[in-house]
Short mmCIF file of C-alpha atoms and ligand atoms in Angstrom, two decimals:
data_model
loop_
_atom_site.label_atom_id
_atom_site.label_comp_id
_atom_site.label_asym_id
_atom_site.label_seq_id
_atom_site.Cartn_x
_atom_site.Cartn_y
_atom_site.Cartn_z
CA UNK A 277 -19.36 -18.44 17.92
CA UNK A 278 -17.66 -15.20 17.83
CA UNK A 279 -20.08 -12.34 16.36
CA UNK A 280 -17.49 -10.30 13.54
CA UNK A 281 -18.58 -8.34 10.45
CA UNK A 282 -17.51 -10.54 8.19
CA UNK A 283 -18.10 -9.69 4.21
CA UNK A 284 -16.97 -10.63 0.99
CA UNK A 285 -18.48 -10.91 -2.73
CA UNK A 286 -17.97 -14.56 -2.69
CA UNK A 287 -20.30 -14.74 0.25
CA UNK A 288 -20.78 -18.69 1.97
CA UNK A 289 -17.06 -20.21 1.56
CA UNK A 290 -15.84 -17.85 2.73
CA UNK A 291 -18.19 -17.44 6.08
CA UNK A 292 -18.04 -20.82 6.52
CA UNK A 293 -14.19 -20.88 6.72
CA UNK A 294 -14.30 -18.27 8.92
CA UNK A 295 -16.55 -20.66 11.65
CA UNK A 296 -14.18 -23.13 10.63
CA UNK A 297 -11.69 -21.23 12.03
CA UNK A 298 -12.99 -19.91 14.89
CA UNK A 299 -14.54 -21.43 17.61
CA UNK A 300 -15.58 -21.02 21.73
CA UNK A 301 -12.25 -23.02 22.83
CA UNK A 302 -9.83 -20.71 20.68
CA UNK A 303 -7.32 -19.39 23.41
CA UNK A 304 -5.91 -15.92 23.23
CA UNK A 305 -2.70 -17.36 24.27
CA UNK A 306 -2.59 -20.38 21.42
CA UNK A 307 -3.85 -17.47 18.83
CA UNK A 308 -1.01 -15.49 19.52
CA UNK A 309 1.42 -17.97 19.16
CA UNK A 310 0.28 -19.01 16.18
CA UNK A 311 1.44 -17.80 12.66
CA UNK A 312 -1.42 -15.73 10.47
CA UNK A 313 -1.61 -18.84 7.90
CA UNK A 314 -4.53 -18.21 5.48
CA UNK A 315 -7.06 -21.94 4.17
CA UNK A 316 -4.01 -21.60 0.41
CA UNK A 317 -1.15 -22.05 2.96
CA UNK A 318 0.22 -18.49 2.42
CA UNK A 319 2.05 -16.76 5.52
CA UNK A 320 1.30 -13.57 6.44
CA UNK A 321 4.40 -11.96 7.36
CA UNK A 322 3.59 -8.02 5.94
CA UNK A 323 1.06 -5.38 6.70
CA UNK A 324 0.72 -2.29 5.06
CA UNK A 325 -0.99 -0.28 7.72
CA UNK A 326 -3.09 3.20 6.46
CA UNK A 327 -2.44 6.26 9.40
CA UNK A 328 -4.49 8.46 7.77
CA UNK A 329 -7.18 8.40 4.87
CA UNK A 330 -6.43 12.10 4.18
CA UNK A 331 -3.80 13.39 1.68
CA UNK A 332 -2.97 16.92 0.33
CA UNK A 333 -2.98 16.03 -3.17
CA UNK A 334 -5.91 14.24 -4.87
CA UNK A 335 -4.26 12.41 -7.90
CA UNK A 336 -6.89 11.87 -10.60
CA UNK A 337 -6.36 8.00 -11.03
CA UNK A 338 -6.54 7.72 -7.12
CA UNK A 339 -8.74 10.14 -5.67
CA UNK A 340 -12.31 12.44 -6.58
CA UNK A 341 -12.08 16.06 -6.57
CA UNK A 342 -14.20 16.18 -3.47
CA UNK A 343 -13.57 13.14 -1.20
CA UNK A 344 -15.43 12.60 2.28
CA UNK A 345 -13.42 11.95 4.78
CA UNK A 346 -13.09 9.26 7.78
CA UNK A 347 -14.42 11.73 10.49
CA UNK A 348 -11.30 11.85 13.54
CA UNK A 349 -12.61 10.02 16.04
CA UNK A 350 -12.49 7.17 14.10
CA UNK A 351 -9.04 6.96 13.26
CA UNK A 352 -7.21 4.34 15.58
CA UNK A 353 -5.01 6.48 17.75
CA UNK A 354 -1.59 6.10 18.15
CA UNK A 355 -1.64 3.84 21.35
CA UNK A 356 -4.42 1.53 19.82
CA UNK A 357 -1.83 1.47 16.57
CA UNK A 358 0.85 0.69 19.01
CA UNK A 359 -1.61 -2.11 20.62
CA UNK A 360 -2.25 -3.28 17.03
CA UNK A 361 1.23 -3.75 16.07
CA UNK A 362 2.24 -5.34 18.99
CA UNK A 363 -0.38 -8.31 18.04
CA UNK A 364 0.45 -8.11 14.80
CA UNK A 365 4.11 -9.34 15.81
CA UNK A 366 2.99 -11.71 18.06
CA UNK A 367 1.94 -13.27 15.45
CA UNK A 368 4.57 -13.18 13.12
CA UNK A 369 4.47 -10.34 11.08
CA UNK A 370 8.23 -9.01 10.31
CA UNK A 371 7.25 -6.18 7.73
CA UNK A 372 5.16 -3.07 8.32
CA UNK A 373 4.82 -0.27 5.65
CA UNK A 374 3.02 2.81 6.73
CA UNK A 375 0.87 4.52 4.47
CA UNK A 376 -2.74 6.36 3.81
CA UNK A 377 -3.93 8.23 2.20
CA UNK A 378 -0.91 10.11 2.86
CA UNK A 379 0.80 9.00 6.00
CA UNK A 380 2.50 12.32 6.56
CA UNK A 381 0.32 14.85 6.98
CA UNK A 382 -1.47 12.82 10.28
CA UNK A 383 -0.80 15.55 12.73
CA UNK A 384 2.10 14.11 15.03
CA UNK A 385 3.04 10.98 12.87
CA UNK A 386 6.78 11.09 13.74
CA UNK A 387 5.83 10.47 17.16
CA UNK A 388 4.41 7.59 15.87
CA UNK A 389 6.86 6.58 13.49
CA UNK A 390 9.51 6.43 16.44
CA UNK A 391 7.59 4.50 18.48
CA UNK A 392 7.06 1.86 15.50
CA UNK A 393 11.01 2.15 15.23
CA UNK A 394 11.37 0.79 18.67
CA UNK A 395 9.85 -2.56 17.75
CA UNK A 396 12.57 -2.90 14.96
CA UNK A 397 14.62 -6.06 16.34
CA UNK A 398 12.65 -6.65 18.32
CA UNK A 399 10.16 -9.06 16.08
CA UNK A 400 10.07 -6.50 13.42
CA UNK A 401 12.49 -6.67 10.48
CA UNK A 402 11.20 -3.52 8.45
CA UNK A 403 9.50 -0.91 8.75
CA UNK A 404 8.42 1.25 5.79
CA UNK A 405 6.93 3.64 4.66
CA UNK A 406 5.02 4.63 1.26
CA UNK A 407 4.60 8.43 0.58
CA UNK A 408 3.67 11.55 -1.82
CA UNK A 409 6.51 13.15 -0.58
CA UNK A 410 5.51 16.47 -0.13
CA UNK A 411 6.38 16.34 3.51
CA UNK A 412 9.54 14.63 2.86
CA UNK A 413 11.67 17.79 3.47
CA UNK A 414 11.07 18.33 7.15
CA UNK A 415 10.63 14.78 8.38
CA UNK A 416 13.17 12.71 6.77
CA UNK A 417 15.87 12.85 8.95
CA UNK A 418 13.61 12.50 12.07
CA UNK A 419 11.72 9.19 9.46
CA UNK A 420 15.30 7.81 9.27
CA UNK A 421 16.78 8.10 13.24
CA UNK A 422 13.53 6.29 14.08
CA UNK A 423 14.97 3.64 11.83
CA UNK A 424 13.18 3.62 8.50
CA UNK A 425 16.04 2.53 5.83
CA UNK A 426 13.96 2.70 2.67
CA UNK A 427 11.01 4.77 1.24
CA UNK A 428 8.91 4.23 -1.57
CA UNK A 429 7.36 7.71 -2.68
CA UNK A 430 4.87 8.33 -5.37
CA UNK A 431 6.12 10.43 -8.06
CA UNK A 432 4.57 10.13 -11.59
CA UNK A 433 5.95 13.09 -13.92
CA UNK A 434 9.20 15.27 -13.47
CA UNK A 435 7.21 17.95 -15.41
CA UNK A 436 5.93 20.34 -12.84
CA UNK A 437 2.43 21.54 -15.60
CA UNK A 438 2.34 17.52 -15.39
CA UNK A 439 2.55 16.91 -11.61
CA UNK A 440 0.30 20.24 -11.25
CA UNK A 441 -2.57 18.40 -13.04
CA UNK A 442 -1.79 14.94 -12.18
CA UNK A 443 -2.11 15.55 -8.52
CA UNK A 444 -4.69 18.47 -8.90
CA UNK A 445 -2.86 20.85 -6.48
CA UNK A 446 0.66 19.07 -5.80
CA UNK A 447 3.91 21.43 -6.34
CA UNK A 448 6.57 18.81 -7.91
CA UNK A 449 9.50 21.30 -6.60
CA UNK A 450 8.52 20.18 -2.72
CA UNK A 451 8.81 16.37 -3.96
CA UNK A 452 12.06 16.97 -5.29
CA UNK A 453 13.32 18.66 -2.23
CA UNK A 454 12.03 15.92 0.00
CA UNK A 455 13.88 13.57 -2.62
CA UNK A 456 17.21 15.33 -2.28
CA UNK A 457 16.70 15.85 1.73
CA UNK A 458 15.85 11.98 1.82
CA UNK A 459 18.90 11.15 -0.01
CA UNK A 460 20.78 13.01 2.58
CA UNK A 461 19.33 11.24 5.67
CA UNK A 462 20.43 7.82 4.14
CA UNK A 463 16.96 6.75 3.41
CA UNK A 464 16.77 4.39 -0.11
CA UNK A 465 14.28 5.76 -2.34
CA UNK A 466 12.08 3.68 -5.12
CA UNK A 467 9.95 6.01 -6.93
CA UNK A 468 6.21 4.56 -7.63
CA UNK A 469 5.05 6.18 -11.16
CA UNK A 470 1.33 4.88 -12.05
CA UNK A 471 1.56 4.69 -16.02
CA UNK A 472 -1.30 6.87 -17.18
CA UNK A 473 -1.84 6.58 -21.43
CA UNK A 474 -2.70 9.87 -22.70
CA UNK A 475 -0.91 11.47 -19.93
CA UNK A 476 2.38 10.66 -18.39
CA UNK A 477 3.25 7.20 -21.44
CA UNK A 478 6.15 9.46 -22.87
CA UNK A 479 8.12 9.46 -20.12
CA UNK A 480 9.13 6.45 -18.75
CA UNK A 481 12.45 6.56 -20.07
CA UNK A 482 13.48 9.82 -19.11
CA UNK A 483 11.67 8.99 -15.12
CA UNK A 484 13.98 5.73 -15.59
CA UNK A 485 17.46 7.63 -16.94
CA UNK A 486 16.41 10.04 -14.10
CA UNK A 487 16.11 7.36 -11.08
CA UNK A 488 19.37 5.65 -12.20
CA UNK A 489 21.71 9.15 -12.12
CA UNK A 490 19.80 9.54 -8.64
CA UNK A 491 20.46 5.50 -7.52
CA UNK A 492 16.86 5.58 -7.12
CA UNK A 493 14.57 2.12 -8.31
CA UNK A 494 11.55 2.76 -10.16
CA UNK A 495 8.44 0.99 -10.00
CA UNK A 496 5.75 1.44 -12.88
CA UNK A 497 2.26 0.42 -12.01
CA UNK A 498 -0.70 -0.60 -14.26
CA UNK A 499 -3.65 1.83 -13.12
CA UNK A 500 -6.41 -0.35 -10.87
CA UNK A 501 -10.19 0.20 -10.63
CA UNK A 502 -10.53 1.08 -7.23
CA UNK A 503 -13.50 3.82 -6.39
CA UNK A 504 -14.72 6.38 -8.51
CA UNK A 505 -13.23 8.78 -9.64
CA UNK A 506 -13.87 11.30 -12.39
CA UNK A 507 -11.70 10.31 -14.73
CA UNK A 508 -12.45 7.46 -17.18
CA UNK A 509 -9.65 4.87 -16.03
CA UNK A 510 -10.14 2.34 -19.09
CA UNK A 511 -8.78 5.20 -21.23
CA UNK A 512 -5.70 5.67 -19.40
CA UNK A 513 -4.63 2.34 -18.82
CA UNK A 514 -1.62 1.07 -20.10
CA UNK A 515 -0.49 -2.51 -19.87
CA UNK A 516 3.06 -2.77 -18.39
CA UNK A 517 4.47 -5.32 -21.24
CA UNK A 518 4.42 -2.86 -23.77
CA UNK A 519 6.18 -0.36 -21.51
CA UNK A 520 9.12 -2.53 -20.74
CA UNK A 521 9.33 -3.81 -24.53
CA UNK A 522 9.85 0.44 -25.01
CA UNK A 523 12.63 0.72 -22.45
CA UNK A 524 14.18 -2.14 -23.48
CA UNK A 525 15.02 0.40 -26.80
CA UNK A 526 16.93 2.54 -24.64
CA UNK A 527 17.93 0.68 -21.44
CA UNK A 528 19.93 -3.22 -21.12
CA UNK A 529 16.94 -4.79 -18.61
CA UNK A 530 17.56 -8.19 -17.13
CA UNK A 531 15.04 -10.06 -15.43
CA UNK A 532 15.92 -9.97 -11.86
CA UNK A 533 15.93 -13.08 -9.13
CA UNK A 534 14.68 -11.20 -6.48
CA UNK A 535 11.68 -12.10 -4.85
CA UNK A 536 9.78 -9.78 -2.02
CA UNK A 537 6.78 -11.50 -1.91
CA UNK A 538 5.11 -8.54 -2.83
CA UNK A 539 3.25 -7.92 -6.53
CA UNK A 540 6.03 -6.68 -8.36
CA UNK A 541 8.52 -8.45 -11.17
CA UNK A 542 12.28 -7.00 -11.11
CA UNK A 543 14.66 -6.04 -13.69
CA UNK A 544 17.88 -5.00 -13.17
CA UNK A 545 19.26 -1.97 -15.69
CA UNK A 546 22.23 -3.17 -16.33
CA UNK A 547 25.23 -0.41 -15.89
CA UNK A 548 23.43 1.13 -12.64
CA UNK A 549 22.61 0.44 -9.19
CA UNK A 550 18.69 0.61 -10.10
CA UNK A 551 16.19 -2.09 -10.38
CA UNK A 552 13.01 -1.62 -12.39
CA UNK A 553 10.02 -2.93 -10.82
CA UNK A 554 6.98 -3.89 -12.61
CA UNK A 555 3.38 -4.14 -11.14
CA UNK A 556 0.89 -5.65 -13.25
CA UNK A 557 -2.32 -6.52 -10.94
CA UNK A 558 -4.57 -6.41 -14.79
CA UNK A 559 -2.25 -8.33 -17.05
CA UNK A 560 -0.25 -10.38 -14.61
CA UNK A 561 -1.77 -12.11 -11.69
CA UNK A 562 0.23 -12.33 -8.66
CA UNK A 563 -1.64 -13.32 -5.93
CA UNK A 564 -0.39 -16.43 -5.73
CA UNK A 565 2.52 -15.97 -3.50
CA UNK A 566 0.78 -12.87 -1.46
CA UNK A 567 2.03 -12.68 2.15
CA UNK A 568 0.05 -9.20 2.77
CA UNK A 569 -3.39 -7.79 4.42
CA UNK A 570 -4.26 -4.34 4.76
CA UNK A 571 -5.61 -2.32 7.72
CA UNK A 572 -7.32 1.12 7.56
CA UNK A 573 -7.13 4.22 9.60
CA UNK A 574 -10.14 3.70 11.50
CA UNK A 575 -9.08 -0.34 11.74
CA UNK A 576 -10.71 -2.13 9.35
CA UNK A 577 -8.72 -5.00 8.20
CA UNK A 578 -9.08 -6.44 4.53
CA UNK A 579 -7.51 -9.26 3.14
CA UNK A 580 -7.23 -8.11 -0.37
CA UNK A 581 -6.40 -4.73 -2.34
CA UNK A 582 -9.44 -5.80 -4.77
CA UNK A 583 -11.60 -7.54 -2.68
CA UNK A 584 -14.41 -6.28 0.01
CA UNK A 585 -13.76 -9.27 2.20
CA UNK A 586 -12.83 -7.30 5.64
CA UNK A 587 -13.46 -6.99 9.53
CA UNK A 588 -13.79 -4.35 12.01
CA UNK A 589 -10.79 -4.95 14.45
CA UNK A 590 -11.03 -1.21 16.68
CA UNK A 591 -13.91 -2.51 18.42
CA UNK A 592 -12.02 -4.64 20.05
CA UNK A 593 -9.09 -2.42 20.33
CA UNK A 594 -10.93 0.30 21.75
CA UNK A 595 -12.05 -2.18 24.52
CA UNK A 596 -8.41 -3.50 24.98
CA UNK A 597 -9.70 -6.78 24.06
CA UNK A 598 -6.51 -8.64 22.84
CA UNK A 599 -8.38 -12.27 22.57
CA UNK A 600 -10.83 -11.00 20.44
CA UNK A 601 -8.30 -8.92 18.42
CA UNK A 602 -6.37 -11.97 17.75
CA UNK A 603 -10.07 -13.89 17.12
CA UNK A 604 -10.92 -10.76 14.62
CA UNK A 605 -7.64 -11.74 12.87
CA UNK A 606 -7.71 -15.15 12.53
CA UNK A 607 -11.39 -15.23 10.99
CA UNK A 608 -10.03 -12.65 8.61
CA UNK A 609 -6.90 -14.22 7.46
CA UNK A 610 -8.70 -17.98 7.55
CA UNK A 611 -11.06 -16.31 4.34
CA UNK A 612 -8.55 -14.11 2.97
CA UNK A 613 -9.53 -14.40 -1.02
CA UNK A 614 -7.44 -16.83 -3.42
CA UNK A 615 -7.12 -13.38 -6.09
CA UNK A 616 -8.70 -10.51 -6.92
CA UNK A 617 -10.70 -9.90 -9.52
CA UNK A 618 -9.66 -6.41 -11.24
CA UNK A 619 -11.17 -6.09 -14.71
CA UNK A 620 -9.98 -2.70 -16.12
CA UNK A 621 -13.30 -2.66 -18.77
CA UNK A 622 -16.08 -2.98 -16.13
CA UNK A 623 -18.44 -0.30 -16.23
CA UNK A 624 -18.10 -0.19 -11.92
CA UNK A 625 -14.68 -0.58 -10.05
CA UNK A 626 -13.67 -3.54 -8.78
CA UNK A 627 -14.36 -2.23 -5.18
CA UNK A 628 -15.98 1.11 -4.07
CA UNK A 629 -13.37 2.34 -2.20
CA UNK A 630 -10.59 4.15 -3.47
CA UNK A 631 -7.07 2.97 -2.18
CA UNK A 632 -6.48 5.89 -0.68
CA UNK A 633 -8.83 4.14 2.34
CA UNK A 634 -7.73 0.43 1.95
CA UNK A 635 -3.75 1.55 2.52
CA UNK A 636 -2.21 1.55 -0.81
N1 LIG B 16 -0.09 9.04 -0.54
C1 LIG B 16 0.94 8.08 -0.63
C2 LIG B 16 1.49 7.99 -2.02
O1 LIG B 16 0.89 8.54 -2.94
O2 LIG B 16 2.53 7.34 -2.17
C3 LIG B 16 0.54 6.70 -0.15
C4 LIG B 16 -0.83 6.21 -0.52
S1 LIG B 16 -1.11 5.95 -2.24
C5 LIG B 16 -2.76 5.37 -2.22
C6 LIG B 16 -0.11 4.51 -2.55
C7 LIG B 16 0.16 4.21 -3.99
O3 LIG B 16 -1.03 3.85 -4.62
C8 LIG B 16 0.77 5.34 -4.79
O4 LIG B 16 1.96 4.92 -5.42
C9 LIG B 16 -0.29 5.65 -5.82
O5 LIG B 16 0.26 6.09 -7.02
C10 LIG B 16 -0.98 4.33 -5.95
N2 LIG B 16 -2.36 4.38 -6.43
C11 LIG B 16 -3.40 5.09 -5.95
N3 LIG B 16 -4.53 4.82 -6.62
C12 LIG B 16 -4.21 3.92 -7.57
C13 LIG B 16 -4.94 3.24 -8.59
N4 LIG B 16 -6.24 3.43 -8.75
N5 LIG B 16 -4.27 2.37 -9.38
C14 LIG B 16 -2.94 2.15 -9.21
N6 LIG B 16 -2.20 2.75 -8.26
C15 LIG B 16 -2.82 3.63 -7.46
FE1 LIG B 17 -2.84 11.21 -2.15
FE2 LIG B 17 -1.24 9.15 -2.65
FE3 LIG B 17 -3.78 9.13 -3.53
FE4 LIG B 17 -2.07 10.81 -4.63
S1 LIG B 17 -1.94 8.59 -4.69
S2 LIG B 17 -4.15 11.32 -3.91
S3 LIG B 17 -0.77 11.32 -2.96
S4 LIG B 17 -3.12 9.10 -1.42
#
């Protein structure tokens, strides 16, 4: 039996289809033919893989004032990421979307991001990237020749008092000149705006009216318990119907056929080239058709955004052990949860760490 750190609120099943899964007679070479499949028949064909747990803003609804840190040596290095990534493939994954923390500000990261690129045709369909922005000014034509096509960056006021206090020490003017110099480089931008009552709920419109003059989507996302923060997040949640009920006053939205497998429902605003994106993890439950895990900086692999079920996969990186890699993912995947279990009105969050560490 393979010895992983294997854990997960809903404790036995979950071990026991883990042992299920894994046994003495697993090849490497079978593993790594084999698709990630998890025990409800869902393919794994996407990671969204964290390069950093750092940022240089510390948005209220995401972050504490005073966050510790995952200390250096811990972070996979780029060649272990590289290792990572190449497994990954192997075993079917056709979608990677870097992110942290934000991925930017890891020291060297376009050196990364072009070595990423190179796997692009090449068993990888897409690679993304998720983003504050703030960086976006110097790096986006260097993010798009390593053959990024489309961004999503985090962007939830066009007030700059707003953004100041929102972010705690962001400077919205750098966003919007990474916006305009990612525009230039070809990339496609969708602009992730967390819906925050009390605080940002009078301006979806004008953030919507805003993305369509630009060709930008928009995605609006319901506010999820993840870590502590300071801020009480039951008083600034918003739920997304009511939202879209108030655009529909200003804007024509029709429900859209598209489908990414990911958490969002579309809407296309009819008149423009921009497609409203809703995220509802608290009033909508989408787990169903999930096709995602998540992997840390330092390497830890989770199976769910609201979940603590997770394994350690840079031990066996760090010893270049690919059979055990590909063991570590399998057990994982094989006990990936049915749903998670956000409840906006608990007293604790849903999970202790913030997503800022699982790779949001
Ligand atoms: N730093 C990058 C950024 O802000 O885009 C990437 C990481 S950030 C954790 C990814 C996304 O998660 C952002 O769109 C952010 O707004 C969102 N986010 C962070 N904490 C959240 C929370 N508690 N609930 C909902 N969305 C959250
Ligand atoms: Fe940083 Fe992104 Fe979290 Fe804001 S949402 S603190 S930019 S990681």
């Amino acid at each position: 039996m393979t010895s992983v750190d294997f854990s997960d609120v809903t404790g036995a099943r979950l071990v026991l289809a883990a042992r299920e899964t894994i046994s003495p007679e697993d090849g490497a070479s079978s593993a790594a033919a084999t698709p990630l499949v998890d025990s409800f028949g869902r393919t794994i064909d996407y990671v969204r893989l964290s390069v950093t747990d750092r940022c240089d803003l510390r948005c209220r609804y995401c972050m504490a004032e005073e966050m510790t840190f995952a200390p250096r040596p811990e972070l996979l290095t780029f060649a272990e990421i590289e290792q990572l990534v190449d497994a990954l493939v192997d075993r079917g994954v056709r979608r990677l979307r870097l992110t942290g923390g934000e991925p930017l500000v890891r020291r060297g990261v376009e050196t990364l991001i072009d070595r990423l690129g190179r796997h692009l045709g090449r068993g990888l369909d897409e690679l993304t990237l998720t983003t504050n922005g703030t960086q976006l000014g110097r790096m986006a034509a260097s993010i798009r020749a390593a053959g990024v096509r489309r961004i999503n960056v985090s962007l939830d006021t066009l007030d700059p008092k707003q953004y100041q206090r929102i972010t705690r020490r962001g400077n919205l003017g750098k966003v919007l000149v990474g916006l305009d110099a990612a525009h230039s480089a070809g990339l496609a931008v969708k602009i992730n705006m967390v819906a925050l009552a009390g605080i940002n709920d009078g301006e979806f419109a004008a953030m919507l009216a805003w993305c369509c003059d630009r060709g930008f989507d928009l995605t609006l996302i319901e506010t999820m318990p993840l870590g502590l923060v300071e801020e009480n997040r039951t008083a600034h949640y918003l739920p997304l119907d009511t939202v879209r009920e108030a655009l529909a006053e200003h804007f024509v939205l029709s429900p859209s056929t598209l489908r990414t497998g990911g958490p969002a429902r579309y809407y296309e605003v009819t008149g423009t080239a921009t497609r409203l994106g809703l995220i509802t993890p608290l009033t909508q439950n989408f787990c169903a058709g999930c096709n995602r895990i998540r992997i840390s900086a330092t390497g830890t692999v989770y199976g769910c955004l609201g979940r603590d079920q997770h394994i350690e996969l840079r031990p066996a990186l760090r010893e270049g052990d690919v059979d055990e890699l590909h063991k570590r993912l399998d057990c994982l995947v094989s006990g990936k949860p049915r749903r998670h279990d956000f409840q906006i009105a608990a007293q604790t969050p849903a999970v202790a760490r913030h997503m800022s560490v699982t790779g949001g």
